[in-house]
Amino acid sequence: QKEVEQNSGPLSVPEGAIASLNCTYSDRVSQSFFWYRQYSGKSPELIMSIYSNGDKEDGRFTAQLNKASQYVSLLIRDSQPSDSATYLCAPPLRGSYIPTFGRGTSLIVHP
Amino acid sequence: DTAVSQTPKYLVTQMGNDKSIKCEQNLGHDTMYWYKQDSKKFLKIMFSYNNKELIINETVPNRFSPKSPDKAHLNLHINSLELGDSAVYFCASSQGGPRQETQYFGPGTRLLVL
């Protein structure tokens, strides 16, 4: 099993809808999880981190973590065209605190 | 002020050449990284340095040699460039340690090997 698995997409949603991005990971002892956003031609930037099971909300973004299922998701409410980007799930590299990245899910929000 | 900077931004070179990419961070972070992002956008860690010491080397060919003269700089030297080395190389830094893992990325260096 790959360390991090994400659907590469593209995921296309209309403006104002909820975008749901999913990620599974293989390292059962992972304690911290990150979501990065990467616009085309730009570098990744952190948008959310989550350390405990359950939900964490930050503005229009909600990260959900289920350690038992080794699953983490990102919900984007009221999606805007400016949210169109690739979203990278990043659990830590085995035995470390260093994020390791999935291939990312491409999100397209159309007006 | 740019937090993490890389030079050059673009690099076009011939197979077999040797090239270097420089990275500097002014965030006072202890840990620096090199990542490679290939044409399929897969972002893969190559190296990590903490306070000038190598802590991660993710099965990178030994043609790639990182050098950290001080904790604010991490340079990447590549010998005998191959076509498959064409990619975007990102430098990043973080404070390191639990709950301080946020990576701050540089703008990337786009390397094209002909």
Short mmCIF file of C-alpha atoms in Angstrom, two decimals:
data_model
loop_
_atom_site.label_atom_id
_atom_site.label_comp_id
_atom_site.label_asym_id
_atom_site.label_seq_id
_atom_site.Cartn_x
_atom_site.Cartn_y
_atom_site.Cartn_z
CA GLN A 1 0.00 0.00 0.00
CA LYS A 2 1.25 3.47 -0.88
CA GLU A 3 1.95 5.70 2.10
CA VAL A 4 -0.61 8.30 1.05
CA GLU A 5 -3.45 7.83 -1.41
CA GLN A 6 -5.61 10.54 -2.91
CA ASN A 7 -7.93 10.61 -5.89
CA SER A 8 -6.08 12.72 -8.43
CA GLY A 9 -9.34 14.12 -9.85
CA PRO A 10 -10.06 16.57 -11.22
CA LEU A 11 -12.93 17.19 -8.86
CA SER A 12 -15.27 19.73 -10.42
CA VAL A 13 -17.84 21.56 -8.29
CA PRO A 14 -20.02 24.60 -8.96
CA GLU A 15 -19.37 27.86 -7.15
CA GLY A 16 -21.04 27.87 -3.74
CA ALA A 17 -21.05 24.07 -3.37
CA ILE A 18 -19.17 21.97 -0.82
CA ALA A 19 -16.00 20.35 -2.11
CA SER A 20 -14.97 17.13 -0.36
CA LEU A 21 -11.39 15.91 -0.65
CA ASN A 22 -10.31 12.57 0.78
CA CYS A 23 -7.06 10.90 1.74
CA THR A 24 -6.02 7.56 3.21
CA TYR A 25 -2.65 6.79 4.72
CA SER A 26 -0.79 3.65 5.71
CA ASP A 27 1.22 4.54 8.83
CA ARG A 28 -0.95 3.62 11.82
CA VAL A 29 1.11 5.62 14.30
CA SER A 30 0.84 8.93 12.46
CA GLN A 31 -0.13 11.67 14.88
CA SER A 32 -0.29 14.80 12.76
CA PHE A 33 -1.86 15.53 9.40
CA PHE A 34 -1.69 18.43 7.05
CA TRP A 35 -3.48 19.78 4.04
CA TYR A 36 -1.53 21.95 1.64
CA ARG A 37 -2.84 23.86 -1.34
CA GLN A 38 -0.81 24.37 -4.50
CA TYR A 39 -1.88 26.75 -7.22
CA SER A 40 -0.65 25.97 -10.71
CA GLY A 41 2.96 27.06 -11.11
CA LYS A 42 3.28 28.00 -7.44
CA SER A 43 4.67 26.38 -4.32
CA PRO A 44 2.56 24.50 -1.76
CA GLU A 45 1.20 26.38 1.24
CA LEU A 46 -0.30 25.00 4.44
CA ILE A 47 -4.03 25.50 4.89
CA MET A 48 -4.91 23.10 7.72
CA SER A 49 -3.26 20.89 10.30
CA ILE A 50 -5.09 18.38 12.49
CA TYR A 51 -3.79 16.22 15.31
CA SER A 52 -6.86 14.71 17.02
CA ASN A 53 -9.72 12.55 15.85
CA GLY A 54 -12.78 14.51 14.84
CA ASP A 55 -13.31 17.80 13.06
CA LYS A 56 -11.32 21.00 12.98
CA GLU A 57 -12.83 24.09 11.42
CA ASP A 58 -11.06 27.17 10.09
CA GLY A 59 -13.25 29.55 8.16
CA ARG A 60 -14.68 27.76 5.14
CA PHE A 61 -12.36 24.78 5.65
CA THR A 62 -13.03 21.74 7.84
CA ALA A 63 -10.53 18.93 8.28
CA GLN A 64 -11.79 15.57 9.52
CA LEU A 65 -9.56 12.88 10.96
CA ASN A 66 -10.35 9.25 11.69
CA LYS A 67 -7.22 7.50 12.92
CA ALA A 68 -8.92 4.12 13.29
CA SER A 69 -9.83 4.17 9.60
CA GLN A 70 -6.57 5.91 8.64
CA TYR A 71 -8.60 8.50 6.80
CA VAL A 72 -8.45 12.27 6.65
CA SER A 73 -10.62 14.61 4.63
CA LEU A 74 -10.96 18.29 3.82
CA LEU A 75 -14.29 20.00 3.24
CA ILE A 76 -14.45 23.39 1.57
CA ARG A 77 -17.77 25.14 2.06
CA ASP A 78 -19.09 27.84 -0.27
CA SER A 79 -16.43 26.95 -2.84
CA GLN A 80 -15.05 29.85 -4.85
CA PRO A 81 -13.25 29.88 -8.20
CA SER A 82 -10.18 31.05 -6.27
CA ASP A 83 -10.19 27.67 -4.48
CA SER A 84 -9.30 25.98 -7.78
CA ALA A 85 -5.95 24.35 -7.05
CA THR A 86 -4.36 21.04 -6.17
CA TYR A 87 -4.86 19.94 -2.56
CA LEU A 88 -2.12 17.82 -1.06
CA CYS A 89 -2.71 15.53 1.88
CA ALA A 90 0.40 15.19 4.04
CA PRO A 91 0.66 12.74 6.93
CA PRO A 92 4.12 12.49 8.49
CA LEU A 93 6.89 10.41 7.02
CA ARG A 94 7.12 7.16 9.00
CA GLY A 95 8.70 7.64 12.40
CA SER A 96 9.18 11.38 11.98
CA TYR A 97 7.39 14.68 12.16
CA ILE A 98 8.14 15.49 8.53
CA PRO A 99 5.13 15.64 6.17
CA THR A 100 5.07 13.24 3.24
CA PHE A 101 2.83 14.25 0.41
CA GLY A 102 0.19 12.47 -1.60
CA ARG A 103 -0.14 13.14 -5.32
CA GLY A 104 -2.85 15.66 -4.63
CA THR A 105 -6.41 16.16 -5.82
CA SER A 106 -7.06 18.77 -8.45
CA LEU A 107 -10.12 20.88 -7.60
CA ILE A 108 -11.91 23.00 -10.17
CA VAL A 109 -14.61 25.39 -8.99
CA HIS A 110 -16.60 26.67 -11.93
CA PRO A 111 -18.76 29.83 -11.83
CA ASP B 1 11.06 40.01 2.67
CA THR B 2 11.09 36.60 1.06
CA ALA B 3 11.00 33.87 3.73
CA VAL B 4 12.49 31.04 1.64
CA SER B 5 14.32 31.97 -1.52
CA GLN B 6 15.86 29.83 -4.23
CA THR B 7 18.18 30.58 -7.11
CA PRO B 8 17.96 30.17 -9.97
CA LYS B 9 14.24 30.05 -10.75
CA TYR B 10 14.85 28.42 -14.11
CA LEU B 11 17.69 26.18 -15.19
CA VAL B 12 18.07 24.71 -18.68
CA THR B 13 21.11 22.53 -19.25
CA GLN B 14 22.50 19.62 -21.21
CA MET B 15 22.74 16.02 -20.10
CA GLY B 16 25.96 15.24 -18.31
CA ASN B 17 26.45 18.74 -16.90
CA ASP B 18 26.81 19.58 -13.21
CA LYS B 19 24.58 22.25 -11.69
CA SER B 20 23.76 23.73 -8.30
CA ILE B 21 20.63 25.23 -6.78
CA LYS B 22 20.87 27.52 -3.77
CA CYS B 23 18.35 27.98 -0.99
CA GLU B 24 18.21 30.44 1.88
CA GLN B 25 15.64 30.97 4.63
CA ASN B 26 15.35 33.97 6.94
CA LEU B 27 12.75 32.47 9.28
CA GLY B 28 15.25 31.27 11.86
CA HIS B 29 14.15 27.68 11.32
CA ASP B 30 16.30 24.73 12.33
CA THR B 31 15.25 22.32 9.59
CA MET B 32 15.50 22.59 5.82
CA TYR B 33 14.41 20.27 3.02
CA TRP B 34 14.69 19.57 -0.66
CA TYR B 35 11.68 18.22 -2.55
CA LYS B 36 11.34 17.11 -6.16
CA GLN B 37 8.05 17.56 -8.01
CA ASP B 38 7.92 15.60 -11.25
CA SER B 39 5.78 16.13 -14.32
CA LYS B 40 2.92 14.21 -12.70
CA LYS B 41 3.01 16.69 -9.81
CA PHE B 42 4.12 14.11 -7.27
CA LEU B 43 5.98 16.01 -4.52
CA LYS B 44 8.64 13.77 -3.03
CA ILE B 45 11.06 14.56 -0.23
CA MET B 46 14.73 14.12 -1.10
CA PHE B 47 16.71 15.40 1.88
CA SER B 48 16.24 16.98 5.25
CA TYR B 49 18.84 18.81 7.32
CA ASN B 50 18.53 19.87 10.94
CA ASN B 51 21.08 22.39 12.20
CA LYS B 52 23.40 21.54 9.30
CA GLU B 53 23.18 17.78 9.87
CA LEU B 54 21.61 15.37 7.39
CA ILE B 55 18.64 13.61 8.98
CA ILE B 56 16.78 12.23 5.98
CA ASN B 57 18.03 10.91 2.66
CA GLU B 58 15.17 9.31 0.80
CA THR B 59 16.96 6.92 -1.58
CA VAL B 60 18.19 9.70 -3.79
CA PRO B 61 20.99 8.85 -6.30
CA ASN B 62 24.38 9.89 -5.04
CA ARG B 63 24.66 12.28 -8.00
CA PHE B 64 22.64 14.58 -5.75
CA SER B 65 24.65 16.09 -2.93
CA PRO B 66 23.15 18.57 -0.49
CA LYS B 67 25.34 20.96 1.42
CA SER B 68 24.40 23.07 4.40
CA PRO B 69 27.06 25.67 5.27
CA ASP B 70 24.85 27.02 8.06
CA LYS B 71 21.32 26.44 9.24
CA ALA B 72 19.94 29.21 7.02
CA HIS B 73 21.28 27.70 3.80
CA LEU B 74 20.81 24.37 2.06
CA ASN B 75 22.23 24.01 -1.41
CA LEU B 76 21.75 21.14 -3.84
CA HIS B 77 24.46 20.07 -6.25
CA ILE B 78 23.64 17.65 -9.04
CA ASN B 79 26.34 15.83 -10.97
CA SER B 80 26.03 14.24 -14.40
CA LEU B 81 22.51 15.47 -15.04
CA GLU B 82 20.08 13.04 -16.68
CA LEU B 83 16.85 13.60 -18.59
CA GLY B 84 14.89 12.17 -15.66
CA ASP B 85 16.19 14.91 -13.39
CA SER B 86 13.93 17.39 -15.17
CA ALA B 87 11.46 18.56 -12.54
CA VAL B 88 10.67 21.40 -10.19
CA TYR B 89 12.86 21.39 -7.09
CA PHE B 90 11.44 23.01 -3.99
CA CYS B 91 13.37 24.03 -0.95
CA ALA B 92 11.45 24.30 2.31
CA SER B 93 12.08 25.01 5.96
CA SER B 94 10.32 24.34 9.23
CA GLN B 95 11.00 24.83 12.90
CA GLY B 96 10.96 21.06 13.29
CA GLY B 97 9.66 18.90 16.09
CA PRO B 98 6.13 17.98 17.13
CA ARG B 99 3.46 20.54 16.21
CA GLN B 100 6.08 22.70 14.52
CA GLU B 101 6.18 20.82 11.27
CA THR B 102 4.64 23.43 8.97
CA GLN B 103 6.72 23.54 5.82
CA TYR B 104 7.42 26.94 4.27
CA PHE B 105 8.30 26.45 0.63
CA GLY B 106 10.48 28.46 -1.67
CA PRO B 107 9.21 29.42 -5.14
CA GLY B 108 10.82 26.41 -6.80
CA THR B 109 13.55 25.91 -9.39
CA ARG B 110 12.38 24.59 -12.72
CA LEU B 111 15.11 22.35 -14.11
CA LEU B 112 15.02 21.16 -17.69
CA VAL B 113 17.67 18.73 -18.88
CA LEU B 114 18.02 18.45 -22.65
#
